[in-house]
Short mmCIF file of C-alpha atoms in Angstrom, two decimals:
data_model
loop_
_atom_site.label_atom_id
_atom_site.label_comp_id
_atom_site.label_asym_id
_atom_site.label_seq_id
_atom_site.Cartn_x
_atom_site.Cartn_y
_atom_site.Cartn_z
CA MET S 1 125.09 37.61 58.98
CA ILE S 2 127.31 37.71 62.07
CA GLY S 3 130.64 35.89 62.08
CA ILE S 4 132.67 35.52 65.24
CA ARG S 5 136.30 34.34 65.00
CA ASP S 6 138.29 33.23 68.03
CA LEU S 7 136.77 35.89 70.29
CA LYS S 8 138.67 36.44 73.54
CA LYS S 9 137.96 38.87 76.35
CA ASN S 10 139.93 39.46 79.53
CA PHE S 11 139.04 41.70 82.43
CA GLY S 12 142.47 42.28 83.92
CA ASP S 13 143.94 38.85 84.55
CA ASN S 14 140.53 37.28 84.44
CA GLU S 15 139.88 35.40 81.18
CA ILE S 16 136.14 35.59 80.56
CA LEU S 17 136.00 34.48 76.92
CA ARG S 18 138.71 32.05 75.83
CA GLY S 19 138.16 31.71 72.10
CA ILE S 20 134.62 31.65 70.71
CA SER S 21 133.93 31.14 67.02
CA TYR S 22 130.42 31.02 65.69
CA ASP S 23 128.32 32.06 62.69
CA ILE S 24 124.82 33.42 62.93
CA GLU S 25 122.73 33.36 59.77
CA LYS S 26 119.93 35.78 58.92
CA GLY S 27 116.65 34.77 60.52
CA GLU S 28 118.22 32.41 63.03
CA LYS S 29 117.11 32.35 66.64
CA ILE S 30 120.04 31.53 68.88
CA ALA S 31 119.56 30.80 72.56
CA VAL S 32 122.66 31.02 74.75
CA ILE S 33 122.55 29.21 78.07
CA GLY S 34 125.12 28.49 80.71
CA PRO S 35 125.92 28.90 84.40
CA SER S 36 126.40 32.40 85.80
CA GLY S 37 129.91 33.71 85.29
CA SER S 38 130.36 31.51 82.23
CA GLY S 39 130.81 34.53 79.93
CA LYS S 40 127.51 34.29 78.07
CA SER S 41 126.54 37.92 78.74
CA THR S 42 130.03 39.12 77.87
CA PHE S 43 129.77 37.14 74.62
CA LEU S 44 126.53 38.92 73.77
CA ARG S 45 127.91 42.34 74.74
CA CYS S 46 130.93 41.81 72.50
CA ILE S 47 128.67 41.34 69.48
CA ASN S 48 127.58 45.01 69.57
CA LEU S 49 130.92 46.10 71.03
CA LEU S 50 129.60 47.23 74.39
CA GLU S 51 132.62 45.23 75.50
CA THR S 52 135.75 45.65 73.42
CA PRO S 53 137.16 42.21 72.59
CA THR S 54 140.73 41.58 73.76
CA SER S 55 141.41 39.65 70.56
CA GLY S 56 139.57 37.95 67.74
CA GLN S 57 137.32 39.28 65.03
CA ILE S 58 133.63 39.91 64.60
CA PHE S 59 132.04 40.39 61.18
CA PHE S 60 128.64 41.94 60.57
CA LYS S 61 127.32 41.48 57.03
CA GLY S 62 130.85 40.92 55.77
CA GLU S 63 132.36 43.98 57.45
CA GLU S 64 134.90 43.50 60.22
CA ILE S 65 133.45 45.55 63.06
CA THR S 66 136.37 44.86 65.40
CA SER S 67 138.66 46.84 63.11
CA PRO S 68 139.74 50.08 64.83
CA ASP S 69 138.50 52.47 62.13
CA VAL S 70 134.94 51.18 61.95
CA ASP S 71 132.16 53.53 63.10
CA VAL S 72 130.72 51.63 66.06
CA ASN S 73 127.69 53.91 66.31
CA ARG S 74 126.63 53.04 62.77
CA ILE S 75 127.04 49.31 63.47
CA ARG S 76 125.09 49.52 66.72
CA SER S 77 122.22 51.34 65.05
CA HIS S 78 121.58 48.09 63.12
CA MET S 79 121.64 45.91 66.24
CA GLY S 80 118.98 46.17 68.90
CA MET S 81 119.82 45.28 72.48
CA VAL S 82 117.53 44.52 75.39
CA PHE S 83 119.02 44.50 78.89
CA GLN S 84 118.23 42.56 82.01
CA HIS S 85 117.47 45.79 83.88
CA PHE S 86 115.53 47.43 81.01
CA ASN S 87 117.57 50.65 81.14
CA LEU S 88 114.77 52.88 79.94
CA PHE S 89 115.79 56.55 79.93
CA ASN S 90 114.40 57.77 83.24
CA ASN S 91 114.26 61.43 82.23
CA LEU S 92 112.11 60.83 79.16
CA THR S 93 108.51 59.80 78.57
CA ILE S 94 107.85 56.44 76.95
CA MET S 95 107.23 58.15 73.63
CA ASP S 96 110.51 60.05 73.84
CA ASN S 97 112.35 56.90 74.88
CA ILE S 98 111.24 55.29 71.65
CA THR S 99 111.74 58.23 69.30
CA LEU S 100 114.99 59.65 70.72
CA ALA S 101 117.47 57.53 68.78
CA PRO S 102 115.79 57.52 65.33
CA VAL S 103 115.20 61.28 65.51
CA THR S 104 118.61 62.21 66.95
CA LEU S 105 120.35 60.09 64.33
CA LYS S 106 118.15 61.69 61.63
CA LEU S 107 116.84 58.34 60.42
CA GLN S 108 113.23 59.49 60.80
CA THR S 109 111.51 62.84 61.13
CA ALA S 110 109.82 63.58 64.45
CA GLU S 111 106.39 62.84 62.93
CA GLU S 112 107.47 59.58 61.30
CA ALA S 113 109.12 58.44 64.51
CA LYS S 114 106.03 59.23 66.52
CA GLU S 115 103.73 57.41 64.12
CA ASN S 116 106.10 54.44 64.09
CA ALA S 117 106.27 54.47 67.89
CA LEU S 118 102.49 54.46 68.21
CA SER S 119 102.11 51.44 65.96
CA LEU S 120 104.87 49.65 67.90
CA LEU S 121 103.16 50.52 71.20
CA GLU S 122 99.97 49.07 69.80
CA ARG S 123 101.79 45.85 69.07
CA VAL S 124 102.64 45.47 72.77
CA ASN S 125 99.33 46.92 74.00
CA LEU S 126 100.88 49.89 75.74
CA THR S 127 99.51 52.79 73.70
CA ASP S 128 98.04 54.33 76.85
CA LYS S 129 101.52 54.64 78.40
CA ALA S 130 102.96 56.91 75.69
CA ASP S 131 103.09 59.94 77.97
CA ALA S 132 104.05 58.09 81.15
CA TYR S 133 107.54 58.03 82.62
CA PRO S 134 109.43 54.76 83.14
CA SER S 135 109.05 54.97 86.94
CA GLN S 136 105.28 54.62 86.50
CA LEU S 137 105.53 51.26 84.72
CA SER S 138 105.78 47.70 85.98
CA GLY S 139 108.84 45.62 85.19
CA GLY S 140 107.06 43.68 82.46
CA GLN S 141 105.81 46.89 80.87
CA LYS S 142 109.28 48.42 81.03
CA GLN S 143 110.82 45.46 79.27
CA ARG S 144 108.18 45.49 76.55
CA ILE S 145 108.93 49.20 76.03
CA ALA S 146 112.66 48.45 75.95
CA ILE S 147 112.05 45.92 73.17
CA VAL S 148 109.91 48.43 71.29
CA ARG S 149 112.58 51.11 71.72
CA SER S 150 115.11 48.85 70.01
CA LEU S 151 112.66 47.91 67.28
CA ALA S 152 112.07 51.58 66.47
CA MET S 153 115.55 51.60 64.92
CA ASN S 154 114.51 48.82 62.50
CA PRO S 155 117.45 46.63 63.56
CA GLU S 156 118.58 43.60 61.59
CA VAL S 157 119.35 41.58 64.67
CA MET S 158 118.10 41.74 68.26
CA LEU S 159 120.30 40.84 71.21
CA PHE S 160 118.59 39.92 74.47
CA ASP S 161 120.65 39.83 77.66
CA GLU S 162 118.60 37.81 80.17
CA PRO S 163 115.45 39.82 79.39
CA THR S 164 113.27 38.15 82.01
CA SER S 165 115.75 37.59 84.86
CA ALA S 166 114.84 40.77 86.73
CA LEU S 167 111.09 40.31 86.41
CA ASP S 168 108.50 39.13 88.89
CA PRO S 169 107.40 35.64 87.86
CA GLU S 170 103.94 36.70 86.74
CA MET S 171 105.44 39.22 84.30
CA VAL S 172 107.79 36.83 82.54
CA GLY S 173 105.07 35.52 80.28
CA GLU S 174 104.08 38.87 78.75
CA VAL S 175 107.70 39.64 77.83
CA LEU S 176 108.38 36.19 76.39
CA GLU S 177 105.21 36.54 74.34
CA VAL S 178 106.57 39.69 72.68
CA ILE S 179 109.90 37.99 71.96
CA ARG S 180 108.10 34.97 70.56
CA GLU S 181 106.09 37.16 68.19
CA LEU S 182 109.30 38.84 67.15
CA ALA S 183 110.87 35.48 66.41
CA GLU S 184 107.87 34.45 64.34
CA SER S 185 108.13 37.65 62.30
CA GLY S 186 111.51 36.43 61.06
CA MET S 187 113.82 38.67 63.10
CA THR S 188 117.31 37.37 63.79
CA LEU S 189 117.63 36.89 67.53
CA VAL S 190 120.37 36.08 70.00
CA ILE S 191 119.01 35.57 73.47
CA VAL S 192 120.91 34.83 76.65
CA THR S 193 118.37 33.24 78.94
CA HIS S 194 117.63 30.97 81.86
CA GLU S 195 114.19 30.14 80.49
CA MET S 196 114.89 26.62 79.21
CA GLY S 197 111.35 26.02 78.06
CA PHE S 198 111.43 29.16 76.01
CA ALA S 199 114.82 28.32 74.51
CA ARG S 200 113.59 24.87 73.51
CA GLU S 201 110.47 26.26 71.95
CA VAL S 202 111.65 29.37 70.12
CA ALA S 203 115.32 28.84 69.29
CA ASN S 204 116.55 26.95 66.26
CA LYS S 205 120.02 26.62 67.82
CA VAL S 206 121.01 26.42 71.45
CA LEU S 207 124.54 27.15 72.63
CA PHE S 208 125.97 26.03 75.94
CA VAL S 209 128.65 28.48 77.07
CA ASP S 210 130.84 27.50 79.99
CA GLU S 211 134.31 28.57 81.10
CA GLY S 212 134.50 31.06 78.25
CA ILE S 213 133.96 28.68 75.35
CA ILE S 214 131.03 27.12 73.50
CA LYS S 215 130.96 23.62 74.96
CA GLU S 216 128.03 22.40 72.91
CA GLU S 217 125.75 23.63 70.16
CA ASN S 218 122.82 21.83 68.68
CA ASP S 219 119.21 22.10 67.62
CA PRO S 220 116.97 22.37 70.68
CA LEU S 221 115.62 18.83 70.46
CA SER S 222 119.00 17.10 70.50
CA PHE S 223 120.45 19.72 72.83
CA PHE S 224 117.98 19.06 75.61
CA ASN S 225 117.22 15.39 74.99
CA ASP S 226 120.63 14.12 74.07
CA PRO S 227 123.36 16.33 75.56
CA LYS S 228 126.94 15.14 74.90
CA ASP S 229 129.10 17.38 77.08
CA ASP S 230 129.42 16.30 80.72
CA ARG S 231 129.18 19.84 82.09
CA LEU S 232 126.02 20.38 80.04
CA LYS S 233 124.50 17.15 81.35
CA GLU S 234 125.24 18.26 84.89
CA PHE S 235 123.90 21.79 84.19
CA LEU S 236 120.67 20.49 82.62
CA SER S 237 120.10 18.03 85.46
CA LYS S 238 120.17 20.99 87.86
CA VAL S 239 117.95 23.39 85.94
CA LEU S 240 115.40 21.13 84.28
CA MET P 1 113.32 101.75 124.21
CA SER P 2 114.10 105.29 123.27
CA SER P 3 117.77 104.39 123.14
CA PHE P 4 116.95 101.62 120.62
CA THR P 5 115.01 104.03 118.42
CA GLU P 6 117.79 106.52 118.76
CA LYS P 7 120.42 103.97 117.76
CA PHE P 8 118.30 102.68 114.92
CA TYR P 9 117.92 106.22 113.63
CA GLN P 10 121.63 106.83 114.01
CA ASP P 11 122.65 103.57 112.34
CA PHE P 12 120.31 103.45 109.39
CA ILE P 13 118.38 106.70 108.85
CA GLU P 14 120.78 109.54 109.66
CA ASP P 15 122.81 110.63 106.61
CA ASP P 16 121.03 107.89 104.64
CA ARG P 17 123.31 105.26 106.16
CA TRP P 18 120.94 102.49 105.00
CA LYS P 19 122.43 103.09 101.59
CA PHE P 20 125.63 101.36 102.74
CA ILE P 21 123.57 98.24 103.29
CA LEU P 22 121.59 98.55 100.08
CA ASN P 23 124.57 99.37 97.87
CA GLY P 24 126.56 96.65 99.59
CA LEU P 25 123.81 94.16 98.88
CA LYS P 26 123.83 95.18 95.23
CA ILE P 27 127.57 94.50 94.99
CA THR P 28 127.19 91.18 96.83
CA LEU P 29 124.45 90.05 94.46
CA ILE P 30 126.36 91.15 91.35
CA VAL P 31 129.53 89.34 92.45
CA THR P 32 127.54 86.21 93.40
CA ALA P 33 125.54 86.13 90.17
CA PHE P 34 128.47 86.52 87.80
CA ALA P 35 130.71 84.25 89.85
CA LEU P 36 127.95 81.64 89.72
CA ILE P 37 127.76 81.85 85.93
CA ILE P 38 131.54 81.48 85.60
CA GLY P 39 131.60 78.77 88.25
CA VAL P 40 128.90 76.66 86.62
CA ALA P 41 130.49 77.08 83.18
CA ILE P 42 133.91 75.98 84.46
CA GLY P 43 132.40 73.30 86.68
CA VAL P 44 130.36 71.62 83.96
CA VAL P 45 133.32 71.52 81.57
CA VAL P 46 135.79 70.25 84.18
CA GLY P 47 133.28 67.76 85.61
CA ILE P 48 132.56 66.30 82.17
CA ILE P 49 136.25 66.09 81.25
CA ARG P 50 136.98 64.19 84.46
CA CYS P 51 134.10 61.78 83.86
CA ALA P 52 134.88 61.33 80.18
CA HIS P 53 138.45 60.49 81.12
CA ASP P 54 137.37 57.90 83.69
CA GLN P 55 134.75 56.33 81.43
CA GLN P 56 136.55 56.47 78.11
CA SER P 57 140.16 55.66 78.99
CA GLY P 58 141.21 52.41 77.39
CA LYS P 59 138.02 52.21 75.36
CA GLU P 60 137.28 53.46 71.89
CA LEU P 61 139.47 56.55 71.95
CA THR P 62 142.84 56.25 70.28
CA GLY P 63 145.84 58.38 69.31
CA ILE P 64 145.59 62.14 69.49
CA LYS P 65 142.13 62.28 71.05
CA LYS P 66 143.22 60.05 73.89
CA THR P 67 146.35 62.13 74.50
CA ALA P 68 144.30 65.34 74.45
CA LEU P 69 141.87 63.94 76.99
CA ASN P 70 144.72 62.81 79.23
CA ILE P 71 146.31 66.27 79.15
CA LEU P 72 142.98 67.99 79.82
CA ASN P 73 142.31 65.64 82.70
CA ALA P 74 145.72 66.37 84.21
CA LEU P 75 145.09 70.13 83.95
CA CYS P 76 141.68 69.74 85.60
CA HIS P 77 143.29 67.73 88.35
CA ILE P 78 145.85 70.46 89.07
CA TYR P 79 143.10 73.10 89.02
CA LEU P 80 140.98 71.18 91.51
CA THR P 81 143.93 70.48 93.82
CA VAL P 82 145.10 74.10 93.93
CA ILE P 83 141.68 75.74 94.27
CA ARG P 84 140.25 73.33 96.81
CA GLY P 85 143.51 73.19 98.71
CA THR P 86 143.82 76.91 99.47
CA PRO P 87 141.49 79.34 101.26
CA ALA P 88 139.30 81.57 99.12
CA LEU P 89 140.61 84.61 101.01
CA VAL P 90 144.20 83.79 100.05
CA GLN P 91 143.09 83.31 96.43
CA LEU P 92 141.33 86.68 96.55
CA LEU P 93 144.40 88.45 97.94
CA ILE P 94 146.71 86.82 95.39
CA MET P 95 144.33 87.77 92.61
CA TYR P 96 144.08 91.39 93.80
CA PHE P 97 147.67 92.09 94.84
CA VAL P 98 149.59 89.86 92.39
CA ILE P 99 147.81 88.59 89.31
CA LEU P 100 145.32 91.38 88.53
CA VAL P 101 147.29 94.12 90.24
CA SER P 102 146.54 96.60 87.45
CA ALA P 103 142.82 95.80 87.31
CA LYS P 104 140.67 98.87 87.82
CA SER P 105 137.48 97.13 88.95
CA LYS P 106 137.43 95.38 92.30
CA VAL P 107 134.11 93.84 91.34
CA MET P 108 135.78 92.15 88.40
CA VAL P 109 138.58 90.81 90.59
CA ALA P 110 136.00 89.41 93.00
CA VAL P 111 133.87 87.91 90.23
CA LEU P 112 136.87 86.17 88.67
CA THR P 113 138.20 84.90 91.98
CA PHE P 114 134.90 83.49 93.16
CA GLY P 115 134.00 82.17 89.71
CA ILE P 116 137.24 80.22 89.51
CA ASN P 117 136.93 79.14 93.11
CA SER P 118 133.34 77.99 92.80
CA GLY P 119 134.06 76.17 89.53
CA ALA P 120 136.20 73.64 91.39
CA TYR P 121 133.39 72.76 93.77
CA VAL P 122 130.75 72.73 91.04
CA ALA P 123 132.98 70.40 88.99
CA GLU P 124 133.03 67.82 91.76
CA ILE P 125 129.28 68.19 92.29
CA ILE P 126 128.64 67.61 88.58
CA ARG P 127 131.05 64.68 88.52
CA GLY P 128 129.26 63.15 91.48
CA GLY P 129 125.94 63.67 89.73
CA ILE P 130 127.14 61.98 86.54
CA MET P 131 128.61 59.05 88.48
CA SER P 132 125.36 58.57 90.38
CA ILE P 133 123.54 57.74 87.12
CA ASP P 134 123.25 54.02 86.47
CA ARG P 135 125.76 52.68 83.95
CA GLY P 136 122.88 51.06 82.09
CA GLN P 137 121.61 54.47 80.94
CA MET P 138 124.82 55.10 78.99
CA GLU P 139 124.88 51.52 77.69
CA ALA P 140 121.28 51.75 76.49
CA GLY P 141 122.01 54.99 74.65
CA ARG P 142 125.15 53.61 73.05
CA SER P 143 123.45 50.33 72.10
CA LEU P 144 120.93 52.33 70.06
CA GLY P 145 123.73 53.89 68.04
CA LEU P 146 123.86 57.25 69.85
CA SER P 147 127.38 58.65 70.32
CA TYR P 148 128.97 59.26 73.71
CA VAL P 149 128.30 63.00 73.41
CA GLN P 150 124.68 62.50 72.28
CA THR P 151 123.95 60.10 75.13
CA MET P 152 125.68 62.43 77.56
CA THR P 153 123.70 65.52 76.57
CA LYS P 154 120.28 63.90 76.10
CA ILE P 155 120.27 61.24 78.81
CA ILE P 156 123.03 61.48 81.39
CA LEU P 157 123.43 65.23 81.99
CA PRO P 158 119.72 66.00 82.47
CA GLN P 159 119.54 63.27 85.10
CA ALA P 160 122.89 64.21 86.62
CA PHE P 161 121.84 67.85 86.85
CA LYS P 162 118.66 66.90 88.64
CA ALA P 163 120.58 64.71 91.04
CA SER P 164 123.10 67.51 91.66
CA LEU P 165 120.62 70.32 92.17
CA PRO P 166 120.47 70.23 96.00
CA ALA P 167 124.27 70.29 96.17
CA LEU P 168 124.44 73.07 93.55
CA VAL P 169 122.00 75.21 95.54
CA ASN P 170 124.13 74.57 98.59
CA GLU P 171 127.16 75.78 96.65
CA LEU P 172 125.28 78.91 95.58
CA ILE P 173 124.41 79.70 99.20
CA THR P 174 128.01 79.13 100.30
CA LEU P 175 129.21 81.36 97.47
CA LEU P 176 126.86 84.17 98.43
CA LYS P 177 128.07 84.19 102.02
CA GLU P 178 131.71 83.75 101.12
CA THR P 179 131.71 87.00 99.13
CA SER P 180 131.69 88.69 102.53
CA ILE P 181 135.50 88.43 102.52
CA CYS P 182 135.66 90.97 99.69
CA GLY P 183 136.07 93.66 102.31
CA TYR P 184 139.71 92.56 102.47
CA ILE P 185 140.33 94.12 99.07
CA GLY P 186 138.25 97.18 99.93
CA LEU P 187 135.18 96.19 97.98
CA ASN P 188 132.10 97.71 99.59
CA GLU P 189 129.86 94.69 99.63
CA LEU P 190 127.15 93.93 102.17
CA THR P 191 129.29 92.93 105.15
CA ARG P 192 131.63 95.86 104.69
CA GLY P 193 128.61 98.15 104.36
CA GLY P 194 127.53 97.17 107.84
CA ASP P 195 131.05 97.51 109.08
CA ILE P 196 131.36 101.05 107.73
CA ILE P 197 128.24 102.02 109.66
CA ARG P 198 129.71 100.43 112.79
CA GLY P 199 132.89 102.46 112.30
CA THR P 200 130.90 105.65 111.94
CA THR P 201 128.36 105.30 114.72
CA PHE P 202 130.40 103.08 117.07
CA ASP P 203 127.37 100.84 117.47
CA ALA P 204 128.19 97.23 116.58
CA LEU P 205 124.96 95.41 117.37
CA LEU P 206 122.40 96.88 115.00
CA PRO P 207 124.50 97.25 111.82
CA LEU P 208 125.85 93.71 112.06
CA LEU P 209 122.46 92.31 112.97
CA GLY P 210 121.02 94.16 109.99
CA VAL P 211 123.62 92.63 107.71
CA ALA P 212 122.94 89.16 109.11
CA VAL P 213 119.20 89.54 108.57
CA VAL P 214 119.72 90.57 104.95
CA TYR P 215 121.96 87.52 104.27
CA LEU P 216 119.42 85.27 105.96
CA ALA P 217 116.56 86.69 103.91
CA ILE P 218 118.43 86.23 100.62
CA VAL P 219 119.49 82.68 101.46
CA HIS P 220 115.96 81.85 102.48
CA LEU P 221 114.63 83.27 99.23
CA ILE P 222 117.12 81.18 97.22
CA SER P 223 116.18 77.92 98.93
CA TYR P 224 112.51 78.74 98.56
CA MET P 225 112.85 79.39 94.83
CA PHE P 226 114.82 76.23 94.16
CA SER P 227 112.44 74.04 96.12
CA PHE P 228 109.93 74.91 93.40
CA VAL P 229 112.39 74.06 90.65
CA GLU P 230 113.17 70.74 92.31
CA ARG P 231 109.51 69.87 92.60
CA ARG P 232 109.03 70.56 88.91
CA LEU P 233 112.02 68.46 87.94
CA ARG P 234 110.73 65.61 90.02
CA LYS P 235 107.75 65.04 87.77
CA SER P 236 109.45 62.09 86.05
CA ASP P 237 109.88 60.36 89.44
CA ARG P 238 106.22 60.12 90.39
CA HIS P 239 104.85 56.65 90.79
#
């Protein structure tokens, strides 16, 4: 579904991504791990073009989205993204956070969007927060709403950028639970994470990104039990 | 005491001299109100252009749109430099004696001058407000498929406006008081009203004190009104 060809990204003279190629099939759950500064977040942000690649190509359902005349807004409306710092719209209620994009982009009427939002809120047990503002929610609640906000667009793939890194430890579980349910429903997921246990359990492929390239990719069992790359061995020995 | 009453009578009651104050206040308020409208209109546009240029340059814009934005940004830059770099009084005199020399209405000259002048300050206030909003808000909007303009109008500007409001009220108060220089072009606004009385009765204290009290009352009223607005806007911040 997503094809990445020799993706490179520089910030000034700083080479963050130095040639990444990878294919993501529909329904796959990809976990991306790696040390901080390795480029794993940049890699994720290139997929929905929040970062403009310096060179290389990205294909989404056969269409080259890195081509200059592609409508990025249309592409992004098919890709959900969840951020480390939630980024809920502070000026809007939870309900409006969820319905803003589908209604503004005329994908749903206001009534449809509201109905859809309520059933999504039910899924994450936050129906009672519909009229609250983001500042009234806990971190775990905010992240669950952020996931729901993305889901309201009926995306074909969900990108998670360290979704639990900014959470208090006791709130990590509730967010991972929602992502796990999402994975079980068949959604295509790419998740940058430091939660090794979660990656092992939910992902069907784990990528180790370091120094701007994919150093190793494997199914979770072999990835964690039988790592080949020396940097990965060292990394796993520190985090496991 | 009788001399105070006598002077008060002379300064404000005799020959209906209070009308100088009242009519002056009317002119002051008219100039302030219309200048504010022009100033906010200019300021919002210039502020957004400057931000759009900083945020968008090198990103998705290409070709003609990018060139247009660069030119607009350069024009805004010149505008800000000239207006903020010269005194309002000099701008007023240039407007009255050079640019709009054939204009019949002094009020219009004042409104235009202060509108253009205030726009430069409002622009920087708005720009500051937009820049104070976390980058993640724009990224979240864009990641959902909203365009730059849609995210700007629905997410960023409402928050930026709220963040800018104290500074905007400050600008309004400054503007109101700064219109007192309109006497230089012979516009009978509030300050000049008091000054005319002083010139007639040769008493300086009471007319000028009267003028000061009226300014103070208006400024106080403005801050009082906007403290309500701010409290209302803060409803999304409660914890």
